[in-house]
Coordinates of C-alpha atoms in Angstrom, one line a residue:
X1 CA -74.5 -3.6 41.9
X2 CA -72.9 -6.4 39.9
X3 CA -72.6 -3.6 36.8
X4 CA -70.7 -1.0 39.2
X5 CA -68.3 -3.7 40.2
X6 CA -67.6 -5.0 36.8
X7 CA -67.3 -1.0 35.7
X8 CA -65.1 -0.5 38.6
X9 CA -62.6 -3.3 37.9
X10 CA -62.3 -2.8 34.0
X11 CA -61.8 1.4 34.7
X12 CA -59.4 0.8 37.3
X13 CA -57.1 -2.0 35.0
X14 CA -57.6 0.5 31.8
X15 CA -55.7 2.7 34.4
X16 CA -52.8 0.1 35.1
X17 CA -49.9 0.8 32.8
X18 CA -49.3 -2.5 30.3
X19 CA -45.2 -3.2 30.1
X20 CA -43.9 -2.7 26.9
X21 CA -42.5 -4.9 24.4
X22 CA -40.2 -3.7 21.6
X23 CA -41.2 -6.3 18.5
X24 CA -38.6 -8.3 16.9
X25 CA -38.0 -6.9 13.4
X26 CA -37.7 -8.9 10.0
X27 CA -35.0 -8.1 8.3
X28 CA -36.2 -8.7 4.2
X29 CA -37.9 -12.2 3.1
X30 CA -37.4 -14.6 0.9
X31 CA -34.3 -16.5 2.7
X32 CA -33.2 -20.3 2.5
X33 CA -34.0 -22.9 4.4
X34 CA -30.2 -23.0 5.2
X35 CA -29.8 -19.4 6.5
X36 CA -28.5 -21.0 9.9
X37 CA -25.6 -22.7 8.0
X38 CA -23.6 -19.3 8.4
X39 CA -20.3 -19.5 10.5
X40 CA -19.9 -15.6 10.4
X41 CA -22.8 -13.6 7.9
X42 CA -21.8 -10.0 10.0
X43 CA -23.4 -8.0 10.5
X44 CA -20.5 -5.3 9.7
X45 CA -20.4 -2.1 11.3
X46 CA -18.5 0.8 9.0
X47 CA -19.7 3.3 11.0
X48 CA -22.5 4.1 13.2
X49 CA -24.9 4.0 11.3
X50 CA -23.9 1.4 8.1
X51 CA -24.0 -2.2 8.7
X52 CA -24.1 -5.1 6.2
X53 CA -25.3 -8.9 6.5
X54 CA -24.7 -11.5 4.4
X55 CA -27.2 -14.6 3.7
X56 CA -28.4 -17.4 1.2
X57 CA -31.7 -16.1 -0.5
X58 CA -34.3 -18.7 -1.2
X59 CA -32.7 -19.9 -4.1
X60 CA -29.8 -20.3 -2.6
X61 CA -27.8 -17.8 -3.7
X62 CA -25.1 -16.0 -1.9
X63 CA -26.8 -12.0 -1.2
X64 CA -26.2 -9.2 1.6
X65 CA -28.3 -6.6 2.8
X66 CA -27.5 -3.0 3.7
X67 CA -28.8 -0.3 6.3
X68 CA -27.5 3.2 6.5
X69 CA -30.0 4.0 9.3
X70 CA -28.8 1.8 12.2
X71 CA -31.1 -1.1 11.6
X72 CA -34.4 0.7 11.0
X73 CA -34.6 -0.2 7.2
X74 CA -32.2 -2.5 4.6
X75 CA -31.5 -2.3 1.5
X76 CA -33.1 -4.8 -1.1
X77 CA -30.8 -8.0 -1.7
X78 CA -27.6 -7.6 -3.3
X79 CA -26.3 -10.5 -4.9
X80 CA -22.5 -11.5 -4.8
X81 CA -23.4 -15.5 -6.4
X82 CA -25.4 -17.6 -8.6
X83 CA -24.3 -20.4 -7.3
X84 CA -26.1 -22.9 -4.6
X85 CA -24.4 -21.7 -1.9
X86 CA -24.4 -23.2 1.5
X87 CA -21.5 -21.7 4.3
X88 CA -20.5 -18.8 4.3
X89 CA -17.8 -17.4 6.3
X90 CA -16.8 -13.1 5.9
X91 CA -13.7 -10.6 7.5
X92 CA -13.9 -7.0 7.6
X93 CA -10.6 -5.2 7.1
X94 CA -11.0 -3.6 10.2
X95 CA -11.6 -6.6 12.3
X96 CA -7.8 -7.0 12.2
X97 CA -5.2 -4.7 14.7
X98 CA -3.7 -2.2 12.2
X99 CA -5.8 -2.8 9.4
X100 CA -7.3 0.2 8.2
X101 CA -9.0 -0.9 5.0
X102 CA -12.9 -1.3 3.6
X103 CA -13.2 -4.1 2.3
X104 CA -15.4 -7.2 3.5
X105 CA -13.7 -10.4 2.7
X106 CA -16.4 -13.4 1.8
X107 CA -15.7 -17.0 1.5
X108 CA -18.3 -19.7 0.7
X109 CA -19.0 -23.7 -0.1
X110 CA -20.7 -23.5 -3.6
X111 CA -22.6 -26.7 -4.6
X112 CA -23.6 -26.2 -8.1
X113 CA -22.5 -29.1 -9.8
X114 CA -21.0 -27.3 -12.7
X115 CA -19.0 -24.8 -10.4
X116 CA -18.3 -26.7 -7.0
X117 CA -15.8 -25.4 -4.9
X118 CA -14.6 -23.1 -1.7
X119 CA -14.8 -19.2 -3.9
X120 CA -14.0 -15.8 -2.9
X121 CA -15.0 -11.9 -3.6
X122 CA -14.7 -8.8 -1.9
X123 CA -17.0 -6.5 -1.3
X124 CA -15.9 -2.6 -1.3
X125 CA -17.7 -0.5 1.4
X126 CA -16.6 2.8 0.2
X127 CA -18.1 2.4 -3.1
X128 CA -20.0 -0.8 -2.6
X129 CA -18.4 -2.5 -5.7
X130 CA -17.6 -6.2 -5.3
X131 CA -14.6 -7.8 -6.9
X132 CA -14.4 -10.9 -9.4
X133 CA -15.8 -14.1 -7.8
X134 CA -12.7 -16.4 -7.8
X135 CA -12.2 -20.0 -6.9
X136 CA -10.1 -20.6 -4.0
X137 CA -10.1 -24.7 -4.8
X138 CA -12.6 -26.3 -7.0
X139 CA -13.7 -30.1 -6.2
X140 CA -16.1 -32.7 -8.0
X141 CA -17.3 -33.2 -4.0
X142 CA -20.7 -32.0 -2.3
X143 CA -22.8 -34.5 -4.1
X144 CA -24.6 -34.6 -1.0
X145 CA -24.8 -31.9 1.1
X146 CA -26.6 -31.6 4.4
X147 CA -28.6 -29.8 5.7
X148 CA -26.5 -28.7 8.7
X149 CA -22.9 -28.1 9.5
X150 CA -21.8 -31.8 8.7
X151 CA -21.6 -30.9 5.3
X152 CA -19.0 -28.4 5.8
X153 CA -17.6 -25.2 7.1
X154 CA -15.6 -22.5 6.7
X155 CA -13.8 -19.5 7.9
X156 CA -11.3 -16.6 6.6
X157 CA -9.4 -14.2 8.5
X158 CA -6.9 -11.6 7.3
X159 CA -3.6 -11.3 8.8
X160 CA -2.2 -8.2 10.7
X161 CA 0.7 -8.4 7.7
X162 CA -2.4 -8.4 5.2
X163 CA -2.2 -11.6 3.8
X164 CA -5.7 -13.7 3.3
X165 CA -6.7 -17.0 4.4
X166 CA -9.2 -19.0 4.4
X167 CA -10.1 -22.7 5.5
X168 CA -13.0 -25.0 4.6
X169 CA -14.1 -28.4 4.5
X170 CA -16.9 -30.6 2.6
X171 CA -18.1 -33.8 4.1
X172 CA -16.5 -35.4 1.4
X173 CA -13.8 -37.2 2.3
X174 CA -10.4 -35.5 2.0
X175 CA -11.9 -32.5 0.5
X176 CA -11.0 -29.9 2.9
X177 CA -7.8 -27.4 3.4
X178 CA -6.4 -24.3 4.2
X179 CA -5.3 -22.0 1.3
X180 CA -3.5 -18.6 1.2
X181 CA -3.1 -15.2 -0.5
X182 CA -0.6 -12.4 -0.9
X183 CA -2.4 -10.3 -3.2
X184 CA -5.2 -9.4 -1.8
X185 CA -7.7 -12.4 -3.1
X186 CA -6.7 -12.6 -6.7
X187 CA -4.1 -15.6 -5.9
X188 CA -4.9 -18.3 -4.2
X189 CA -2.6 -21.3 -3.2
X190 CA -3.4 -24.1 -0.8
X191 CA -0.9 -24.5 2.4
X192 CA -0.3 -27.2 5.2
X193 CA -3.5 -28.7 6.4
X194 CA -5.3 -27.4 9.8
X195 CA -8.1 -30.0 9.7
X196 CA -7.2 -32.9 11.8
X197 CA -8.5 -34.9 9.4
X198 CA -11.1 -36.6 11.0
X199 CA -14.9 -36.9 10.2
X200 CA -16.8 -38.1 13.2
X201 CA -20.6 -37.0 12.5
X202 CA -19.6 -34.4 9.9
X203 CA -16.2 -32.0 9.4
X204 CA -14.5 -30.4 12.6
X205 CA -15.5 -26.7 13.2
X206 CA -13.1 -24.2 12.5
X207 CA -12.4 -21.0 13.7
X208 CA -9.7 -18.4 12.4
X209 CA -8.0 -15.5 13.7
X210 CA -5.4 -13.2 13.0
X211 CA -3.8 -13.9 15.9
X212 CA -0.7 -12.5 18.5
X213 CA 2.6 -14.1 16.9
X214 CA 5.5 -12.0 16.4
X215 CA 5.6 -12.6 12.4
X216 CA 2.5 -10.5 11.4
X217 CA 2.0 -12.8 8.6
X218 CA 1.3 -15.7 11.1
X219 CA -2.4 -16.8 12.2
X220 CA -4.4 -18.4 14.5
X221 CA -7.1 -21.2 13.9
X222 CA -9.1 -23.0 16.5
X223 CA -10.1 -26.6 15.9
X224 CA -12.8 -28.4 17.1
X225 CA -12.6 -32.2 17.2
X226 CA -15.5 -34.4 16.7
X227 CA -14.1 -37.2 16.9
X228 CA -12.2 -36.5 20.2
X229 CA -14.0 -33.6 21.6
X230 CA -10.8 -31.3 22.0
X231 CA -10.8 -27.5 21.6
X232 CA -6.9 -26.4 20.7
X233 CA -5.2 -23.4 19.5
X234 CA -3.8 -23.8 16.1
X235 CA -0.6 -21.2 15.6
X236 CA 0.4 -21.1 11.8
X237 CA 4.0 -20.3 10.4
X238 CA 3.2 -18.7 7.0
X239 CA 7.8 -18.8 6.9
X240 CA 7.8 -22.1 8.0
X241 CA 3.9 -23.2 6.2
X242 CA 3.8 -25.1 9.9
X243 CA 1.1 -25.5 12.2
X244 CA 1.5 -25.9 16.0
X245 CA -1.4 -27.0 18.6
X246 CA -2.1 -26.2 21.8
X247 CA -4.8 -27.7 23.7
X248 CA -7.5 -25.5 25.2
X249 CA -10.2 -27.6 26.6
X250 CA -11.1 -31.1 26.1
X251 CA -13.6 -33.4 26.6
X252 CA -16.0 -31.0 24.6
X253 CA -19.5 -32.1 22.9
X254 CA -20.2 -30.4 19.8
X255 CA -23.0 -31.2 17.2
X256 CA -23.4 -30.7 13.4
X257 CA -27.2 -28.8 14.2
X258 CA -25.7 -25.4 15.2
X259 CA -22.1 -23.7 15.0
X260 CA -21.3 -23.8 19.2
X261 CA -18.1 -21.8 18.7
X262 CA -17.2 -18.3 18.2
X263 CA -14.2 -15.9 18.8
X264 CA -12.7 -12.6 18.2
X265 CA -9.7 -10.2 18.6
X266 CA -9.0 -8.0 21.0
X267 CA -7.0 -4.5 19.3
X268 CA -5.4 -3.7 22.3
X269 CA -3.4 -6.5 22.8
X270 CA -4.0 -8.6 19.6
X271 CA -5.9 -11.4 22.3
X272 CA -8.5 -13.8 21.0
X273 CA -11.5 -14.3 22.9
X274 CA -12.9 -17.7 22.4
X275 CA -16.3 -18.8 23.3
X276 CA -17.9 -22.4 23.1
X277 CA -20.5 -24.7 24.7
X278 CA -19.2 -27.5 26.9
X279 CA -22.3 -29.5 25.5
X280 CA -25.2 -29.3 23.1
X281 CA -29.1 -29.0 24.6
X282 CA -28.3 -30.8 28.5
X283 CA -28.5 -29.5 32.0
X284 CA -24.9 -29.6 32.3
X285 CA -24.0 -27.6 29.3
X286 CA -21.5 -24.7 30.5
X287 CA -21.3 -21.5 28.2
X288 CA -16.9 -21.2 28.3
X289 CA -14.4 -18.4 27.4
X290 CA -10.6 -18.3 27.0
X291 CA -8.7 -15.6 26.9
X292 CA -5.7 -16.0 24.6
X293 CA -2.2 -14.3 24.1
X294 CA -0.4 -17.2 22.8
X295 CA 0.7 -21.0 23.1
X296 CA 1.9 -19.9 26.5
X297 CA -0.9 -17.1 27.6
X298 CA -3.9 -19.2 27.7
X299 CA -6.1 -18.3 30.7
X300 CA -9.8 -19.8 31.1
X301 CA -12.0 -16.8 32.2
X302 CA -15.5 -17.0 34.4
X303 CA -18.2 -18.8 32.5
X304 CA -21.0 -16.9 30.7
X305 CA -23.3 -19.7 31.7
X306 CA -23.5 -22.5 33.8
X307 CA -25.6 -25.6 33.3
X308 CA -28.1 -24.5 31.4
X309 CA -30.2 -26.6 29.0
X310 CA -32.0 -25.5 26.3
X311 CA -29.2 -23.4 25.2
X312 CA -27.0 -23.1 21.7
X313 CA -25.3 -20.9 19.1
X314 CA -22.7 -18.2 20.4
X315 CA -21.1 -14.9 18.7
X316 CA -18.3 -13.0 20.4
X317 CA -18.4 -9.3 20.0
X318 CA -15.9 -6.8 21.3
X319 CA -16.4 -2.9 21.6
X320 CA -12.6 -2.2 20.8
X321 CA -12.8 1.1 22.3
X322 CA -13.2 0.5 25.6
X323 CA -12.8 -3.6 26.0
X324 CA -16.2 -4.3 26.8
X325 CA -16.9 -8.2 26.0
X326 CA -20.5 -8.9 24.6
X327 CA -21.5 -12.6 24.3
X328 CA -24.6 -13.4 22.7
X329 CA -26.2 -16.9 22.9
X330 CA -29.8 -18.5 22.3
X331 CA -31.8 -19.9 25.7
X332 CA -35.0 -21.1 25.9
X333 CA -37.9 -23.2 27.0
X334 CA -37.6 -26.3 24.4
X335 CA -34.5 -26.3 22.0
X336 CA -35.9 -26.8 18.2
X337 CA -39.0 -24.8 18.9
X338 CA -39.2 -22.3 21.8
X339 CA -35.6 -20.4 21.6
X340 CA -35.1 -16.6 22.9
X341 CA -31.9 -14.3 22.2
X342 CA -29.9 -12.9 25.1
X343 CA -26.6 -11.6 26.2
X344 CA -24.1 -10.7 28.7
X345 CA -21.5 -8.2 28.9
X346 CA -18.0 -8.4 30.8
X347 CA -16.3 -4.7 31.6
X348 CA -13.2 -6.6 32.8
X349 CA -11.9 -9.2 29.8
X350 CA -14.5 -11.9 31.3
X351 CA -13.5 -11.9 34.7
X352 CA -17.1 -11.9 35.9
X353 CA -20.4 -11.4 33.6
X354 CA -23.3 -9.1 33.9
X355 CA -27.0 -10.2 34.4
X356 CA -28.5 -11.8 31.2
X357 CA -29.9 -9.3 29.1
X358 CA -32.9 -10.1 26.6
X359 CA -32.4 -9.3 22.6
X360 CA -35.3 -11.2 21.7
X361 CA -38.8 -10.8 22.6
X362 CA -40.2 -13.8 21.3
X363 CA -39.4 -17.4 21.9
X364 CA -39.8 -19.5 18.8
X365 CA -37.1 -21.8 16.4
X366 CA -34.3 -19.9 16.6
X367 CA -31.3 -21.4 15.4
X368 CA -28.1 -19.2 15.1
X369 CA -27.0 -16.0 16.5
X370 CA -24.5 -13.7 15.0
X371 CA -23.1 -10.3 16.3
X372 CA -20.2 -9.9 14.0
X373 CA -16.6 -9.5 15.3
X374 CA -16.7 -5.8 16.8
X375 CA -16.7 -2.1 16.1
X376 CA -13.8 0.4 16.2
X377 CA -13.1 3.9 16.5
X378 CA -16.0 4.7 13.7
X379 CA -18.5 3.5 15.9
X380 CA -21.2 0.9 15.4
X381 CA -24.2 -1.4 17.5
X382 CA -24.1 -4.5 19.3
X383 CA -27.2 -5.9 17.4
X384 CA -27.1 -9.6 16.7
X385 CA -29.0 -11.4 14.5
X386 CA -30.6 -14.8 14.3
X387 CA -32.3 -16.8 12.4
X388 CA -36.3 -18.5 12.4
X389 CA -35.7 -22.1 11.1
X390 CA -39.5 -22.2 10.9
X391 CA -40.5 -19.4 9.0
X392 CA -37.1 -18.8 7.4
X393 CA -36.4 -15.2 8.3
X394 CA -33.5 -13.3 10.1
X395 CA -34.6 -11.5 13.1
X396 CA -33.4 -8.0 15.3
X397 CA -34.4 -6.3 17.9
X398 CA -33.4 -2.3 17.4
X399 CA -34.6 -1.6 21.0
X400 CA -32.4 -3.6 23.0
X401 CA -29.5 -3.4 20.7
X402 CA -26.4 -1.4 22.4
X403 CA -25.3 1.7 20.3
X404 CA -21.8 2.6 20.0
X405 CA -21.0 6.0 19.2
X406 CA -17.7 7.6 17.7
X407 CA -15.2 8.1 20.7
X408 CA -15.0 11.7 22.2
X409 CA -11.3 13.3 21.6
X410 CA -9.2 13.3 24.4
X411 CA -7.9 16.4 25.3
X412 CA -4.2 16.6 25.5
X413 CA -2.7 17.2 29.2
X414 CA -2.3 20.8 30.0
X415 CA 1.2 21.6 32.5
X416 CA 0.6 23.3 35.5
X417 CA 2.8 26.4 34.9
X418 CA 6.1 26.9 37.3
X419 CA 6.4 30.4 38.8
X420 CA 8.2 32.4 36.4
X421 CA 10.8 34.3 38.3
X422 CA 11.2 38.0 38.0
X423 CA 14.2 39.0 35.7
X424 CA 16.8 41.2 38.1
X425 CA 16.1 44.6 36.8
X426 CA 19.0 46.3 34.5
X427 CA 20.4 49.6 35.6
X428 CA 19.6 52.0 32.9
X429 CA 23.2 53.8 32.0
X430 CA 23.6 57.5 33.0
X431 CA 24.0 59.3 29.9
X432 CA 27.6 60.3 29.3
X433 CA 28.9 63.5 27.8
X434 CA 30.4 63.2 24.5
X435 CA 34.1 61.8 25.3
X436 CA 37.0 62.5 24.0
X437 CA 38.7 59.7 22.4
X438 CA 39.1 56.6 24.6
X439 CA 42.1 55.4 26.3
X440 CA 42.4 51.2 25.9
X441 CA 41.7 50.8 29.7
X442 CA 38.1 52.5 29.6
X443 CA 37.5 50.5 26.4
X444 CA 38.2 47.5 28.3
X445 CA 36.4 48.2 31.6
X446 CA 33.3 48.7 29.1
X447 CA 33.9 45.2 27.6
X448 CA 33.8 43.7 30.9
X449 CA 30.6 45.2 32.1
X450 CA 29.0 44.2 28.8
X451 CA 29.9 40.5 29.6
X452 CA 28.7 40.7 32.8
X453 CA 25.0 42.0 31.6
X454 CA 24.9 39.1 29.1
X455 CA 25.9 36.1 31.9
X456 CA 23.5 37.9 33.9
X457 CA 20.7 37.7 30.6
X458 CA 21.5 34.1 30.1
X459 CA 21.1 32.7 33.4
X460 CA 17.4 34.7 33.8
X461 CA 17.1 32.9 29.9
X462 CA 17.6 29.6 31.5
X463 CA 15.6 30.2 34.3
X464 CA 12.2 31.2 32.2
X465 CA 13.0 27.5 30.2
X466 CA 12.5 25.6 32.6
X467 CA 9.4 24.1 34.1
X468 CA 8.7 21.4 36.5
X469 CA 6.9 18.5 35.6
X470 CA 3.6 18.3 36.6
X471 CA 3.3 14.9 39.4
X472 CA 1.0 12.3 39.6
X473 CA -1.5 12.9 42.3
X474 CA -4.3 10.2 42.1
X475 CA -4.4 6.5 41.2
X476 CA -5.2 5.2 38.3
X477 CA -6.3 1.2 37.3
X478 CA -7.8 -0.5 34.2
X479 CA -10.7 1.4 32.7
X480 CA -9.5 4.5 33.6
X481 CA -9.9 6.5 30.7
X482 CA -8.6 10.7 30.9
X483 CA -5.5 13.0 30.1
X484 CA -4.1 11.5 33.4
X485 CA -3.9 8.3 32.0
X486 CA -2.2 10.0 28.8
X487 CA 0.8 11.4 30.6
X488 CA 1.4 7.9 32.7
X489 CA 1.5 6.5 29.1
X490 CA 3.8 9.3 27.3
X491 CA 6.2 9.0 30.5
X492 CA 6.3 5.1 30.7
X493 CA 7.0 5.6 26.9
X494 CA 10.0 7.4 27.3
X495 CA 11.5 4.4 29.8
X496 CA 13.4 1.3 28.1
X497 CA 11.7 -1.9 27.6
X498 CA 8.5 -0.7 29.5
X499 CA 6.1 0.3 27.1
X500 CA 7.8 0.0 23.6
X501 CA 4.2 0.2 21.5
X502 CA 4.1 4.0 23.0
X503 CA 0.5 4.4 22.2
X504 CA -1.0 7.8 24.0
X505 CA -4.9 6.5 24.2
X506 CA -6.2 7.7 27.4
X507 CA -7.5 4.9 27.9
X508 CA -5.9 2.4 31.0
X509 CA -6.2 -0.7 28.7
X510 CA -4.3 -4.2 28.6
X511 CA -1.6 -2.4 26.8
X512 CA -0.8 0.2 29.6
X513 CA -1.8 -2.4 32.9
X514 CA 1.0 -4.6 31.4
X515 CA 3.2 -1.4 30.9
X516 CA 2.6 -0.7 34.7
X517 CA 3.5 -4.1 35.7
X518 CA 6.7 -4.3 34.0
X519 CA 7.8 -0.9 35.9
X520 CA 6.4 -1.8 39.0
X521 CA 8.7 -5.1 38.8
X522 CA 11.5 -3.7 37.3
X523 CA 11.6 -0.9 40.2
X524 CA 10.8 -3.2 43.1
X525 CA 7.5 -1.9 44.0
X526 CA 6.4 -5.3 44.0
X527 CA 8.2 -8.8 44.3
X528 CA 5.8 -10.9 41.8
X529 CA 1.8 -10.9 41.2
X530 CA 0.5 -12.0 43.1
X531 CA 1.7 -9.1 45.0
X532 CA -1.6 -6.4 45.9
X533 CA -1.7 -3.1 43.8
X534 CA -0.1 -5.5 40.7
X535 CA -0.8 -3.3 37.6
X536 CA -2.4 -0.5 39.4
X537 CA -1.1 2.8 39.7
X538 CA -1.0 3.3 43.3
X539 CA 0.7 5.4 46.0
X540 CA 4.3 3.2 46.3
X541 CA 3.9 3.3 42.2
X542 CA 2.7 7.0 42.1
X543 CA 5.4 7.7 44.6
X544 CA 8.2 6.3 42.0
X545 CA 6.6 7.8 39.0
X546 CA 7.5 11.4 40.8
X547 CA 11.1 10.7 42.1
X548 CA 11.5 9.5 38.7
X549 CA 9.8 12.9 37.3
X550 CA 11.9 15.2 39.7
X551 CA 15.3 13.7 38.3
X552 CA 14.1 14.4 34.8

């Protein structure tokens, strides 16, 4: 009896479906000990299925990695330096508004002591040739370089105007600095400071961006304190070679262990999204975002997380087609040994955050998490990487990544047709007998009637020209994306100093809600906004649209 039960209960549970687990996949071997020591490895998107990530092989040398089948396989290292290489900080053309290029900018901290120094090379994605390794500032400083970020960071950006720049900083005292090109990388000159200057447990974080000024050769950079624990917005004046701050947060705890800040831009309307940690591994720790326009457009959006311990490491990742906000971030059961990957996803610029999503199916030393910046109109993933402190490996998870595929054309809006009205019939002439030569008054009377029949032509002419345009019938909001959409933005084009970019997308972006708001104010449909229907396309705005559209 004991037998049937036992047989019973093991055919039954065989019977049970087990859940599922898609495996974390290694991506390569052979890595350093100081693969976490990346502020921004990638990877980089190209298209949908290209990516490249960066990294420090085991000896140390500067190497990236390619897949040109989403993820599944990669490419045996590549390697950009001999040098002992320790941050590393990259930019993809196409990370920048209006850049349409292919190149991948790298920056990194080289600590061989017969080539020290911050250097630079490009990397071409269209051919995958990379460019001379040049120094951006060479230094006698490293001699001791740690084994975590308080021996130095780094980050490079490249302007809207296409100038390069990069800033970095040893843990050597007064070696850091913030140096330029015009040239594309060949040139490099050094330019006012955006360090504070101030070494409190190892160099401040930094953070650049191309930022939203009105000089596309200006920048942003966001600083990170140590020493006093303030987040600020730092707007560069390449004219001027000035910097301006702007406080964001303060009273921030950062650590030299993991990089606790990320950001990225926005294309639609050139924003940064910035996310840090309020604090490092504690119960209180809060997972923040800003959404930034400018020194004056700085607006502190719903948290990611809330109190959550166990938690580090951040990358912001933007799908620029649509505005979806992805925000990846390590949580886990014991910080320096049992970490996991998640992230959330915002569908309204971080105004409130989905459930938290898993990346990672196993919980072990995870330190660093990187998604790169975004992916464009040639399509891409969401699939962050991070990195096994213990065994030394970069991990991914293909399964739970997010694919991104090239954006469907938008059809362009079709008229509804006017009734064409019928043409008055013309009397066909009686035929007349051969005449005898004509006196001047039947010449005349002919003349007149021949007049008469043209007038009568042209007006029918004028009539078949014209067509009424077609109204607005429904509402329309942000995230609205069809050939509605398209006409609201080709006819708010057309009026002065509402929407002077004039770009016909589809797509009911930041661009177009602002567009909105500006005609809505400027027409009195509402008094401020705080007002309801502020940025909407509703029926007191639809209602205005038309009269507008009949006078045309």
């Amino acid at each position: 009896m004991l037998k049937i039960f036992i047989f019973l209960n093991l055919f039954f549970f065989l019977l049970i479906p087990s859940k599922s687990f898609a495996a974390d996949a290694e991506i390569g071997s052979a890595y350093s000990d100081t693969g976490f020591q990346l502020v921004q490895p990638g990877p980089v998107w190209t298209d949908e299925k290209t990516a490249y990530l960066f990294f420090n092989n085991s000896g140390q040398y500067l190497a990236y990695r390619k897949t040109t089948d989403g993820g599944l396989s990669w490419s045996t290292e590549v390697l950009i330096s001999f040098g002992l290489v320790r941050q590393v900080g990259i930019w993809f053309d196409q990370w920048t508004p209006g850049i349409t290029g292919s190149t991948i900018h790298v920056a990194y901290l080289d600590t061989r002591s017969t080539s020290k120094g911050i250097k630079y090379r490009s990397l071409n994605t269209k051919s995958d040739s990379l460019g001379p390794e040049r120094f951006v500032y060479q230094t006698v400083g490293f001699d001791t370089v740690s084994s975590d970020f308080a021996g130095g960071v780094i980050s490079i950006t490249r302007a809207r105007g296409g100038n390069i720049y990069i800033a970095g900083a040893t843990n050597r005292s007064g070696d850091y600095g913030f140096w330029r090109s015009i040239d594309g990388g060949t040139m490099w000159g050094q330019r006012a400071n955006v360090f504070d200057g101030q070494f409190f447990s190892g160099v401040s974080p930094v953070w650049l961006e191309p930022g939203n000024e009105e000089d596309d050769q200006d920048i942003w950079g966001f600083t990170w304190s140590r020493a006093t624990g303030q987040i600020a917005l730092q707007a560069y004046d390449n004219s001027k070679n000035l910097w301006t701050e702007t406080p964001l947060a303060s009273d921030m705890t950062t650590t030299p262990a993991v990089y606790q800040m990320a950001a990225a831009t926005r294309h639609s309307d050139n924003h940064a999204i910035v996310a840090a940690w309020s604090d490092f591994n504690t119960s209180s720790a809060d997972l923040k975002i800003w959404d930034v326009g400018g020194k004056d457009d700085i607006v502190a959006k719903s948290n990611v997380l809330s109190d959550t311990k166990n938690a580090a490491g951040v990358s912001v990742f933007i799908n620029q087609q649509n505005n979806d906000l992805y925000i990846a971030y390590l949580v886990g059961t014991s910080w320096g040994s049992l970490e996991r990957a998640w992230y959330k996803k915002s569908d309204n610029g971080g105004e409130a955050w989905g459930p938290d999503i898993v990346l990672g199916e196993q919980e072990q030393d995870f330190k660093g998490i990187w998604a790169g910046a975004g992916v464009g109109k040639y399509g891409g993933k969401f699939m962050p990487i991070w990195f096994n402190d213990t065994t030394d490996l970069f991990l991914t998870n293909i399964s739970n990544a997010v694919a991104i595929s090239l954006p469907s054309p938008i059809p362009s809006p079709s008229p509804t047709p006017s009734p064409t009205p019928e043409p008055t019939p013309i009397p066909t002439p009686a035929p007349t007998p051969t005449p005898s030569p004509a006196t001047a008054e039947q010449l005349q009377k002919q003349i007149s009637e021949l007049q008469a029949l043209v007038a009568k032509l042209q007006d029918q002419l004028r009539l078949l020209q014209q067509s009424s345009p077609q109204e607005f019938a429904r509402s329309m909001s942000f995230g609205t994306r069809d050939a509605e959409v398209s006409r609201l933005q080709q006819f708010l084009a057309t009026l002065p100093g509402i929407y002077s970019e004039g770009l016909v997308t589809g797509y009911y972006g930041f661009l177009t809600k602002k567009a909105v708001e500006r005609f809505q104010l400027q027409y009195n449909i509402v008094s401020s906004s705080a007002d309801l229907g502020y940025g909407m396309v509703g029926p007191k705005t639809r209602a205005k649209l038309n009269e507008l559209l009949g006078a045309l």
